[in-house]
Coordinates of C-alpha atoms in Angstrom, one line a residue:
M1 CA -0.2 -0.1 -0.1
N2 CA 1.3 3.2 -0.8
E3 CA 1.7 5.9 1.9
S4 CA -1.7 8.2 -0.1
G5 CA -3.5 5.1 0.6
L6 CA -2.5 4.4 3.9
A7 CA -2.7 7.9 5.2
Q8 CA -6.6 7.5 3.6
Q9 CA -7.5 4.0 5.4
L10 CA -6.3 5.3 8.4
L11 CA -8.5 8.5 8.3
N12 CA -11.3 6.3 7.1
L13 CA -11.0 4.0 10.4
I14 CA -10.0 6.7 12.9
G15 CA -13.5 8.2 11.7
G16 CA -12.1 11.3 10.2
K17 CA -10.8 14.7 11.1
Q18 CA -14.0 15.3 13.0
N19 CA -12.6 12.8 15.4
I20 CA -9.2 14.0 15.3
N21 CA -8.1 16.5 18.3
Q22 CA -4.6 16.7 17.4
V23 CA -2.4 14.5 15.3
W24 CA 1.4 14.8 14.6
H25 CA 4.5 12.1 14.2
C26 CA 8.0 11.3 15.7
A27 CA 10.9 8.7 14.2
T28 CA 8.2 5.8 13.8
R29 CA 4.4 6.5 14.6
L30 CA 1.7 9.0 14.0
R31 CA 0.2 10.3 17.6
F32 CA -3.7 11.0 17.6
T33 CA -5.3 13.0 20.5
L34 CA -9.2 11.6 19.8
K35 CA -12.3 13.1 20.7
D36 CA -14.1 9.5 20.9
R37 CA -11.8 6.6 21.1
A38 CA -14.7 4.3 21.3
K39 CA -15.4 4.6 17.3
V40 CA -11.8 3.7 16.3
P41 CA -11.9 -0.2 15.8
K42 CA -7.1 -0.5 16.7
D43 CA -8.1 -4.5 15.2
K44 CA -8.8 -3.1 11.5
I45 CA -6.4 -0.5 11.7
E46 CA -3.2 -2.7 13.1
A47 CA -4.5 -5.3 10.8
L48 CA -3.9 -2.6 7.7
D49 CA -0.3 -3.9 5.7
D50 CA 2.3 -1.1 6.2
V51 CA 1.1 -0.9 10.2
I52 CA 3.3 -2.4 12.7
T53 CA 1.3 -2.3 15.5
V54 CA -1.1 0.1 17.6
V55 CA 0.2 1.3 20.7
E56 CA -2.2 3.8 23.5
A57 CA -0.2 5.2 25.8
S58 CA -0.2 8.9 27.5
G59 CA -3.1 9.6 26.3
Q60 CA -2.1 9.0 22.6
F61 CA -3.8 6.8 19.7
Q62 CA -0.2 6.2 18.2
V63 CA -0.2 4.2 14.8
V64 CA 3.5 2.4 14.9
I65 CA 4.4 2.8 10.8
G66 CA 8.1 2.7 10.7
N67 CA 10.9 4.8 8.9
N68 CA 8.3 6.3 6.4
V69 CA 5.8 7.9 9.0
G70 CA 6.9 11.3 7.7
D71 CA 5.4 11.0 4.5
V72 CA 2.3 9.3 5.5
Y73 CA 1.6 11.9 7.5
H74 CA 2.2 14.3 5.1
E75 CA -0.6 12.7 3.4
V76 CA -2.9 13.2 6.1
V77 CA -2.5 16.5 5.8
K78 CA -2.7 16.3 2.3
L79 CA -5.8 14.8 2.5
E80 CA -6.9 17.4 5.5
P81 CA -5.1 20.3 5.8
S82 CA -6.8 21.5 8.7
L83 CA -4.5 18.4 10.7
S84 CA -1.4 20.2 10.2
E85 CA 1.4 19.5 13.1
G86 CA 0.6 20.8 16.2
E87 CA -3.0 22.2 15.2
T88 CA -6.1 20.5 16.7
S89 CA -9.5 19.9 14.2
G90 CA -12.3 21.0 15.2
E91 CA -13.5 21.7 19.2
T92 CA -11.2 20.2 21.4
A93 CA -11.8 17.0 23.1
A94 CA -13.9 17.3 26.3
Q95 CA -12.4 16.9 29.3
G96 CA -13.5 14.8 32.6
K97 CA -12.4 15.7 36.0
M98 CA -8.7 16.5 36.5
T99 CA -6.8 13.8 38.0
F100 CA -3.6 13.1 38.5
K101 CA -3.0 10.7 35.6
S102 CA -4.9 12.5 33.5
A103 CA -2.7 15.8 33.9
F104 CA 0.5 13.2 33.4
N105 CA -0.8 12.5 30.4
S106 CA -1.2 15.5 29.5
L107 CA 2.3 17.0 30.3
L108 CA 3.6 14.2 28.4
T109 CA 1.6 14.8 25.4
F110 CA 2.7 18.5 25.7
I111 CA 6.6 17.6 26.1
S112 CA 6.7 15.0 23.2
G113 CA 4.9 17.4 21.0
V114 CA 7.4 19.9 21.9
F115 CA 10.8 17.8 21.3
T116 CA 9.6 16.0 18.0
P117 CA 9.2 18.1 15.0
F118 CA 12.9 19.3 15.9
L119 CA 14.4 16.1 16.8
G120 CA 15.4 14.4 13.5
A121 CA 17.6 18.0 13.3
M122 CA 18.9 17.9 16.7
A123 CA 19.9 14.2 16.7
G124 CA 21.7 14.6 13.9
A125 CA 23.2 17.7 14.9
G126 CA 24.4 15.4 18.5
I127 CA 26.1 12.7 16.0
L128 CA 27.9 15.5 14.0
K129 CA 29.0 16.8 17.7
G130 CA 30.8 12.8 18.3
L131 CA 32.0 12.6 14.9
L132 CA 34.0 15.5 15.5
S133 CA 35.5 14.9 19.0
L134 CA 36.2 11.5 17.6
A135 CA 38.2 13.6 14.5
V136 CA 39.9 15.4 17.5
V137 CA 41.1 12.4 19.4
M138 CA 41.8 9.9 16.4
G139 CA 43.9 13.4 15.1
W140 CA 42.1 13.6 11.8
L141 CA 41.2 17.4 12.8
T142 CA 42.5 20.1 15.0
A143 CA 39.6 22.3 17.1
K144 CA 41.5 25.5 15.7
S145 CA 41.1 24.2 12.2
G146 CA 38.6 26.2 9.6
A147 CA 37.0 23.0 8.7
Y148 CA 36.4 21.8 12.3
Q149 CA 34.9 25.7 13.2
I150 CA 32.5 25.4 10.7
W151 CA 30.8 22.4 11.4
W152 CA 31.1 22.7 14.9
A153 CA 29.0 25.4 14.3
A154 CA 26.7 23.7 12.4
A155 CA 26.8 20.8 15.5
D156 CA 26.2 23.6 17.9
G157 CA 23.7 25.7 16.7
I158 CA 20.5 23.7 17.2
F159 CA 21.6 23.6 21.1
Y160 CA 22.8 27.0 21.6
F161 CA 19.8 28.1 20.5
L162 CA 17.8 25.6 21.3
P163 CA 15.5 27.7 23.5
I164 CA 14.3 29.8 20.2
A165 CA 13.4 26.5 18.7
L166 CA 11.5 25.1 21.8
A167 CA 9.7 28.6 22.0
F168 CA 7.8 28.1 18.5
T169 CA 7.3 24.5 19.4
A170 CA 5.7 25.2 22.7
A171 CA 3.5 27.8 21.5
K172 CA 2.1 25.8 19.2
Q173 CA 1.3 23.2 21.5
L174 CA -0.5 26.2 23.9
K175 CA -1.9 27.6 21.2
V176 CA 0.2 31.3 21.7
N177 CA 1.9 33.5 19.6
Q178 CA 4.6 32.0 18.4
F179 CA 6.6 34.6 17.4
V180 CA 6.7 36.8 20.4
S181 CA 7.7 33.1 22.3
M182 CA 10.5 33.2 20.2
A183 CA 11.5 37.3 20.8
I184 CA 11.0 36.0 24.4
A185 CA 13.7 33.2 23.7
A186 CA 16.1 35.2 21.6
A187 CA 16.4 38.0 24.3
M188 CA 17.2 34.9 26.8
V189 CA 20.0 33.8 24.7
S190 CA 21.0 37.6 23.5
P191 CA 25.1 38.5 23.7
G192 CA 24.2 40.8 26.1
I193 CA 22.7 38.5 28.6
V194 CA 25.1 35.7 27.4
A195 CA 27.9 37.9 28.7
L196 CA 26.0 38.8 32.0
G197 CA 25.4 35.1 32.9
A198 CA 29.1 34.1 32.2
K199 CA 29.9 36.8 34.4
A200 CA 27.4 36.7 37.0
T201 CA 27.0 40.3 36.9
T202 CA 24.1 41.5 38.9
I203 CA 22.2 44.1 37.1
D204 CA 19.5 46.7 38.6
F205 CA 16.1 46.8 37.1
F206 CA 14.2 49.6 38.7
G207 CA 15.7 48.5 42.2
I208 CA 14.8 44.7 41.6
P209 CA 18.3 42.9 41.6
V210 CA 18.8 40.6 38.8
V211 CA 21.6 38.2 38.2
P212 CA 21.0 37.1 34.2
A213 CA 21.7 33.4 34.1
N214 CA 23.5 31.4 31.0
Y215 CA 20.3 30.1 29.0
T216 CA 21.8 28.7 26.2
A217 CA 21.2 24.7 24.9
T218 CA 18.6 24.8 28.3
V219 CA 15.1 23.1 28.3
L220 CA 12.9 24.1 30.9
P221 CA 13.0 28.0 31.5
I222 CA 11.3 28.5 27.6
L223 CA 8.7 26.1 28.8
L224 CA 7.8 28.0 32.1
V225 CA 7.8 31.4 30.2
V226 CA 5.7 30.2 27.5
V227 CA 3.1 28.7 30.0
V228 CA 3.4 32.2 31.8
Q229 CA 2.4 33.6 28.3
K230 CA -0.3 31.4 28.2
F231 CA -1.8 32.9 31.1
L232 CA -0.8 36.9 30.2
E233 CA -1.1 36.5 26.2
P234 CA -5.3 36.7 26.8
V235 CA -5.2 39.8 28.9
F236 CA -3.1 41.8 26.7
N237 CA -5.7 40.4 23.9
K238 CA -8.4 42.1 25.2
L239 CA -7.1 45.1 26.7
W240 CA -6.3 46.6 23.0
H241 CA -8.8 47.3 20.7
E242 CA -8.5 44.9 16.9
S243 CA -7.0 48.0 15.3
V244 CA -3.7 47.9 17.4
R245 CA -4.2 44.7 19.2
N246 CA -1.4 43.1 16.8
I247 CA 1.5 45.7 18.0
M248 CA 0.3 46.4 21.2
A249 CA -0.4 43.1 23.3
P250 CA 3.0 41.8 21.8
L251 CA 5.0 44.8 22.9
C252 CA 3.0 44.7 26.3
L253 CA 4.3 40.6 26.3
L254 CA 7.6 41.5 25.8
V255 CA 8.0 44.1 28.3
V256 CA 6.5 42.5 31.1
I257 CA 7.7 38.9 30.8
V258 CA 11.5 39.4 29.3
P259 CA 12.0 41.2 33.1
L260 CA 9.4 38.4 34.6
T261 CA 11.8 36.1 32.9
L262 CA 15.0 37.3 34.2
I263 CA 13.8 37.9 38.2
V264 CA 11.7 35.1 38.3
V265 CA 10.8 32.2 36.2
G266 CA 14.5 31.7 34.7
P267 CA 15.8 31.4 38.4
I268 CA 13.7 29.1 39.7
S269 CA 13.6 26.5 36.4
A270 CA 17.4 27.1 36.6
T271 CA 17.1 25.7 40.6
V272 CA 14.8 22.9 39.2
S273 CA 17.4 22.0 36.7
S274 CA 20.4 21.9 38.8
W275 CA 18.1 19.8 41.8
L276 CA 17.2 17.5 39.0
A277 CA 21.0 17.0 37.3
T278 CA 22.2 16.8 41.1
A279 CA 19.7 14.1 41.8
I280 CA 20.6 12.5 38.6
V281 CA 24.2 12.6 39.0
S282 CA 24.4 11.7 42.7
L283 CA 22.8 8.0 41.7
N284 CA 24.7 7.3 39.0
K285 CA 27.7 8.4 41.5
S286 CA 26.5 6.7 44.7
V287 CA 24.7 3.5 43.1
P288 CA 25.7 3.4 39.5
I289 CA 24.9 -0.3 39.6
L290 CA 21.4 0.3 40.7
A291 CA 21.2 3.3 38.1
G292 CA 22.6 0.9 35.2
L293 CA 20.2 -2.2 36.7
V294 CA 16.7 0.4 36.0
L295 CA 17.4 2.0 32.9
G296 CA 19.3 -0.2 31.3
G297 CA 16.9 -3.3 31.9
F298 CA 13.6 -0.9 32.0
W299 CA 14.3 1.9 29.4
Q300 CA 12.2 0.2 26.6
V301 CA 9.2 -0.3 28.9
I302 CA 9.8 3.5 29.6
V303 CA 9.3 4.3 26.0
I304 CA 6.4 2.1 25.3
F305 CA 4.5 4.1 28.0
G306 CA 5.8 7.2 26.5
V307 CA 7.1 8.3 30.0
H308 CA 10.7 9.0 28.4
W309 CA 9.7 12.2 27.3
A310 CA 9.9 13.6 31.0
L311 CA 13.3 12.4 31.2
V312 CA 14.2 13.8 28.3
P313 CA 14.8 17.6 29.6
V314 CA 16.3 16.2 32.6
M315 CA 19.8 14.2 30.1
M316 CA 19.5 17.6 28.2
N317 CA 19.6 20.1 31.4
N318 CA 22.4 17.4 32.7
I319 CA 24.4 18.6 29.6
A320 CA 23.7 22.3 30.4
Q321 CA 24.6 21.8 34.0
N322 CA 27.3 19.5 34.2
G323 CA 28.9 19.4 30.4
T324 CA 27.9 15.9 30.6
D325 CA 24.7 13.1 31.0
L326 CA 25.6 10.2 32.3
M327 CA 22.1 8.5 31.4
M328 CA 22.3 8.5 27.5
P329 CA 25.5 5.9 27.8
I330 CA 23.6 3.8 30.0
L331 CA 20.6 3.9 27.6
L332 CA 22.6 2.6 24.6
P333 CA 22.6 -1.3 25.9
A334 CA 18.9 -1.1 26.5
V335 CA 18.4 -0.2 22.6
L336 CA 21.1 -2.4 21.4
S337 CA 20.0 -5.6 23.3
Q338 CA 17.0 -4.7 21.1
A339 CA 18.6 -5.1 17.9
G340 CA 20.3 -8.0 19.0
A341 CA 17.2 -9.8 20.0
A342 CA 15.7 -8.7 16.6
L343 CA 19.3 -10.2 14.9
A344 CA 18.5 -13.5 16.9
V345 CA 15.0 -13.9 15.2
F346 CA 16.5 -13.6 11.8
L347 CA 18.6 -15.6 12.1
R348 CA 16.0 -18.2 14.1
T349 CA 12.6 -17.7 12.4
R350 CA 10.9 -19.6 9.9
D351 CA 8.7 -17.6 9.5
A352 CA 9.6 -15.6 5.9
K353 CA 7.5 -12.6 7.0
M354 CA 8.9 -12.2 10.4
K355 CA 12.0 -12.9 8.8
S356 CA 12.2 -10.0 6.9
L357 CA 11.0 -7.7 9.6
A358 CA 13.4 -8.9 11.4
G359 CA 16.2 -8.3 9.5
S360 CA 15.2 -4.7 8.8
S361 CA 14.5 -4.1 12.2
T362 CA 17.9 -5.2 13.5
I363 CA 19.4 -2.2 11.1
T364 CA 16.8 0.3 12.4
A365 CA 17.4 -0.4 16.1
L366 CA 21.3 -0.7 15.5
F367 CA 20.7 3.3 15.0
G368 CA 18.5 4.1 17.6
I369 CA 14.4 3.3 16.3
T370 CA 13.6 0.5 18.3
E371 CA 9.8 1.0 18.2
P372 CA 9.6 -1.5 14.7
T373 CA 11.8 -4.0 16.6
I374 CA 9.7 -3.9 19.7
Y375 CA 6.0 -4.0 18.2
G376 CA 7.0 -5.9 15.0
I377 CA 9.2 -8.7 16.8
T378 CA 10.0 -8.5 20.7
L379 CA 7.4 -7.7 22.3
K380 CA 4.7 -9.4 19.8
L381 CA 6.8 -12.2 20.5
K382 CA 6.9 -11.2 24.2
K383 CA 10.3 -13.2 25.6
P384 CA 12.3 -11.9 23.2
F385 CA 11.9 -8.7 24.6
Y386 CA 11.6 -9.8 27.9
L387 CA 15.6 -11.4 27.8
A388 CA 16.6 -8.3 25.7
C389 CA 15.9 -6.4 29.3
V390 CA 17.8 -8.6 31.0
A391 CA 20.5 -7.8 28.4
G392 CA 20.5 -4.3 28.1
A393 CA 20.2 -4.5 32.2
V394 CA 23.5 -6.3 32.3
G395 CA 25.2 -4.3 29.9
G396 CA 23.7 -1.3 31.2
M397 CA 25.3 -2.2 35.1
I398 CA 28.6 -1.9 32.8
V399 CA 27.9 1.0 31.3
A400 CA 26.8 2.8 34.7
I401 CA 30.3 1.0 36.7
S402 CA 32.8 3.1 33.8
G403 CA 31.1 6.2 34.8
A404 CA 30.8 7.6 31.1
G405 CA 29.1 10.3 30.2
A406 CA 28.2 12.2 27.1
N407 CA 28.9 15.6 25.5
A408 CA 26.4 16.3 23.8
A409 CA 22.4 15.8 23.5
A410 CA 21.8 12.9 20.4
L411 CA 19.5 10.1 19.5
V412 CA 20.6 7.2 21.6
S413 CA 22.4 4.8 18.9
V414 CA 26.0 3.5 17.5
L415 CA 26.5 6.3 16.3
S416 CA 26.0 8.2 19.6
L417 CA 29.0 5.9 20.5
P418 CA 31.6 9.5 20.0
T419 CA 29.5 11.8 21.8
F420 CA 30.8 9.2 25.1
I421 CA 34.5 9.8 24.7
G422 CA 36.1 10.7 27.9
K423 CA 36.1 8.9 31.0
G424 CA 35.3 5.0 30.8
F425 CA 34.8 5.2 27.2
G426 CA 36.5 1.8 26.8
L427 CA 34.4 0.1 29.3
S428 CA 31.0 1.3 28.1
V429 CA 31.8 0.4 25.2
V430 CA 31.9 -3.0 26.6
G431 CA 29.1 -2.9 27.8
D432 CA 27.3 -2.7 24.7
V433 CA 28.9 -4.8 23.2
V434 CA 28.0 -7.3 26.5
A435 CA 24.0 -6.0 26.2
F436 CA 24.1 -7.0 21.9
A437 CA 25.6 -10.6 22.3
L438 CA 23.8 -11.0 25.2
G439 CA 20.4 -10.1 23.8
T440 CA 21.4 -12.3 20.6
V441 CA 22.4 -15.7 22.2
L442 CA 19.7 -15.4 25.4
T443 CA 17.0 -14.7 22.6
Y444 CA 18.2 -17.3 19.6
F445 CA 18.4 -20.0 22.6
F446 CA 15.3 -19.2 24.8
G447 CA 13.2 -16.7 22.7
G448 CA 10.7 -19.7 22.0
I449 CA 10.8 -17.8 18.3
N450 CA 9.1 -20.4 16.1
A451 CA 7.2 -21.7 18.8
G452 CA 5.5 -18.3 19.0
A453 CA 5.3 -17.3 15.5
K454 CA 3.3 -21.0 15.0
A455 CA 1.0 -19.9 18.4
K456 CA 0.4 -16.2 16.3
T457 CA -0.8 -18.2 13.6
A458 CA -2.8 -21.2 15.2
P459 CA -6.6 -21.1 15.2
S460 CA -7.7 -19.4 18.9
A461 CA -9.6 -22.3 21.0
N462 CA -12.2 -19.4 21.8
S463 CA -13.3 -19.0 17.9
E464 CA -16.1 -21.0 18.0
P465 CA -18.8 -20.6 15.4
G466 CA -22.4 -20.6 16.6
E467 CA -22.0 -17.4 19.0
V468 CA -25.4 -16.1 19.6
L469 CA -26.0 -12.1 20.9
A470 CA -29.0 -10.9 23.2
A471 CA -30.6 -7.1 23.0
P472 CA -28.0 -5.0 25.5
V473 CA -30.9 -3.1 25.6
K474 CA -34.6 -3.4 25.4
G475 CA -36.6 -1.5 22.9
V476 CA -37.0 -1.3 18.8
L477 CA -33.9 -2.4 16.6
V478 CA -33.3 -0.4 13.7
P479 CA -30.5 -0.4 11.0
L480 CA -26.9 0.4 12.1
T481 CA -26.7 1.5 8.3
G482 CA -29.1 4.7 9.2
L483 CA -27.8 6.2 11.8
A484 CA -26.5 9.9 11.9
D485 CA -23.0 8.6 12.8
E486 CA -20.9 7.5 9.5
V487 CA -18.3 5.7 11.3
F488 CA -21.0 3.8 13.2
A489 CA -23.4 4.1 10.1
S490 CA -20.5 2.7 7.6
E491 CA -19.8 -0.6 9.4
T492 CA -15.9 0.5 9.0
M493 CA -15.7 -0.3 12.6
G494 CA -17.6 -3.7 11.9
K495 CA -21.6 -5.0 11.4
G496 CA -24.0 -4.5 14.3
V497 CA -27.2 -3.1 15.6
A498 CA -29.0 -0.2 16.7
I499 CA -31.5 -0.1 19.2
V500 CA -33.6 2.6 20.0
P501 CA -33.9 2.4 23.7
E502 CA -37.2 2.0 25.9
N503 CA -35.5 2.0 29.3
G504 CA -32.1 3.4 30.7
M505 CA -30.3 -0.3 31.5
V506 CA -27.7 -1.7 29.3
K507 CA -26.9 -5.1 29.9
A508 CA -24.2 -7.8 28.6
P509 CA -25.5 -9.4 25.4
V510 CA -22.6 -12.8 26.0
A511 CA -20.6 -14.0 29.0
G512 CA -17.1 -12.3 28.8
V513 CA -14.8 -10.1 30.7
I514 CA -15.3 -6.1 30.4
R515 CA -12.3 -4.9 28.7
L516 CA -12.8 -1.2 27.8
L517 CA -14.6 0.7 30.2
Y518 CA -14.9 4.2 29.8
P519 CA -14.9 6.5 32.7
T520 CA -17.7 8.4 31.4
G521 CA -20.1 5.3 31.2
H522 CA -21.3 5.7 27.1
A523 CA -19.0 2.9 25.5
I524 CA -18.0 -0.3 27.0
G525 CA -16.2 -3.3 25.3
I526 CA -16.5 -6.3 26.0
Q527 CA -14.4 -10.3 25.1
S528 CA -17.0 -12.9 25.2
D529 CA -16.0 -16.4 26.3
K530 CA -15.8 -17.5 22.7
G531 CA -13.7 -15.2 21.3
S532 CA -15.9 -11.8 19.8
E533 CA -15.3 -8.7 20.5
I534 CA -18.1 -6.0 21.2
L535 CA -18.3 -2.7 21.5
I536 CA -21.8 -1.3 22.8
H537 CA -21.6 2.7 22.8
I538 CA -24.6 4.4 24.0
G539 CA -25.8 7.6 21.9
I540 CA -24.1 9.5 19.8
D541 CA -21.4 12.1 20.8
T542 CA -22.5 11.4 24.3
V543 CA -18.7 11.3 25.0
N544 CA -19.4 15.0 25.2
L545 CA -21.6 15.2 28.4
K546 CA -18.8 13.8 30.3
G547 CA -20.6 10.8 32.3
K548 CA -23.5 13.4 33.1
H549 CA -26.6 11.1 32.7
F550 CA -24.2 7.4 32.6
Q551 CA -23.6 5.0 35.7
P552 CA -21.4 1.8 35.2
L553 CA -21.9 -0.7 37.2
V554 CA -19.1 -3.2 36.1
A555 CA -15.7 -2.7 36.4
Q556 CA -12.8 -3.4 33.6
G557 CA -11.7 -6.3 33.9
Q558 CA -14.7 -7.9 35.8
H559 CA -16.4 -11.6 34.6
V560 CA -19.8 -11.3 33.3
E561 CA -22.7 -13.7 32.6
I562 CA -25.5 -12.9 30.0
G563 CA -28.1 -10.6 31.6
T564 CA -26.2 -9.0 34.0
P565 CA -26.6 -5.0 34.4
L566 CA -23.5 -3.1 32.8
V567 CA -24.4 0.7 32.2
Q568 CA -27.5 2.4 33.6
F569 CA -28.7 5.9 31.9
D570 CA -30.8 8.1 31.7
H571 CA -31.9 8.4 28.4
E572 CA -34.6 11.3 28.4
A573 CA -32.1 13.5 29.5
I574 CA -29.8 13.0 27.3
E575 CA -31.7 13.5 24.5
K576 CA -32.6 16.5 26.3
E577 CA -29.3 17.4 26.0
G578 CA -29.6 17.4 22.4
Y579 CA -28.1 13.7 21.7
E580 CA -29.4 11.0 20.4
S581 CA -29.9 8.1 23.0
T582 CA -29.5 5.0 20.4
V583 CA -27.7 2.5 21.5
M584 CA -25.2 1.0 19.2
M585 CA -23.6 -2.7 19.3
I586 CA -21.0 -3.3 16.9
V587 CA -18.9 -6.8 16.6
T588 CA -15.2 -5.5 16.1
N589 CA -14.0 -8.2 14.8
S590 CA -16.7 -9.4 12.9
D591 CA -14.2 -9.6 9.7
Q592 CA -13.9 -13.2 11.3
Y593 CA -17.6 -14.1 11.1
Q594 CA -20.7 -14.6 9.2
I595 CA -23.2 -12.4 10.8
A596 CA -26.9 -12.7 10.7
T597 CA -29.4 -9.8 12.2
L598 CA -32.2 -11.4 13.8
G599 CA -35.2 -9.5 12.5
Q600 CA -36.7 -5.8 13.7
G601 CA -39.0 -4.3 15.5
A602 CA -38.9 -4.7 19.7
T603 CA -36.3 -6.9 21.3
D604 CA -37.0 -7.4 25.3
D605 CA -34.1 -9.8 25.6
R606 CA -34.4 -11.7 23.0
P607 CA -31.2 -12.7 20.8
V608 CA -30.6 -10.2 17.9
M609 CA -27.3 -11.4 16.0
T610 CA -25.7 -14.6 15.5
L611 CA -22.0 -15.4 14.8
A612 CA -21.0 -18.4 12.7

């Protein structure tokens, strides 16, 4: 399938721009924030030829595609120009109660959205820094040569002026004036302020003493500044008439925020950065084996859950504060162990498709892109992933003991090795080799590779024919194709039925396990004991009610029998709010069955569908 065809299919399955709040991409994944996840058939997206897998983490619906993800993203934007990177489509998603989990997910989404647009450029510049360090060590160049100085400017520029790049992407995420944000960042790294910071010279701002800090290559100060701008910009926009707003609002922001940054925001963030850097360095110095065990062994798990974005600013601040970061070298064994596991799968598997994927994934993992390896191979086969984590932990402990540090931020890969040149470099390379070799050997002999492939293709014991689905709610059966919601009506998510409810009690149509339960109560997913996957969606666009008029009666993971009450809802109140209360029951894996609908009219508790 070409990129254009894949983009069109993804948009169709996800529900079009009307179901997308935001879409952007990183090195291997299309990342969506959705209005209503229940409308999206995850299994059908995973079944697309060029999709490796689908991951749901950090409040995002992530479609793992691989190295051509950028091309697919551009095709998505071509089809729907309103979905350009970092922008929202339509109204923002309805937000429920603020919880620690939702707040943390929002933070991770913000950080990933800030860094991913220029991650490739920053990784390339970091690798160039490493190569220049290697060239000096090997005697190929001197630090005073013209070639070195020109290339060093090319490598160092994006890091020196990093606050300006971050200002642009952070402002885009928070929907504030990007060029005002860049102007504030430029003031922070202007030559005069940098010179004052280097000399620790105290200056006076209307009687308030100001000690400028060095903000070049920093992360946290500008992110905090843009958050402050988010609150102040609407105030100044309202203050001025629209005839002069475009000039006077930016003027006020610069006059207020730049001094505020140098007096308050900058010093606070610099202190926080210093504490974080000190904590990481202290852990590496005091208990290096523990640091190596945790980071080397669990880094890929952290990546899977998207939490790694929370640590990127810490690593970059370590370099800004101390000149080196001890975390990045420890992460390389975690990357190389996955590459070793993929190589073992390539050498041993008898499945032609798996062999082809494993071969290409080995190479991409060596160069720091592990998502195709994880989602396409090691995690899918399970044992190889666990064994690679063990190998990464062993290699990570060796690297941590070496005390090696990175002198530039770069994508962690074999190409980042030159940035580790210095103290402990030799022993850190030993740890990297051990991680790769151990990942290969353990997976080759104990990974259950061919057994895993066989299990994947073997028919499921639960996929018995002859399953009967009862009506989930009392009411009148109507055709699914007649609904106002195009996603359900087109049967994109799967075949099913729709019922106009006469009461407000949704019951289990089959015996099975609750696999999906939205906190808002408007949607619930069941995997039946015989293998069918059933989605019950109450109303159209009722996610916007934020749980109002819905009362879930079961818990996720709970086993239910036919007729078990699942959700109580007030269909009359829902309709008064302006929403349809029609209940949809969809078999999301309907491509595995021959499905028949049993008549029309009143449902009561009678069977309404059969699967064969």
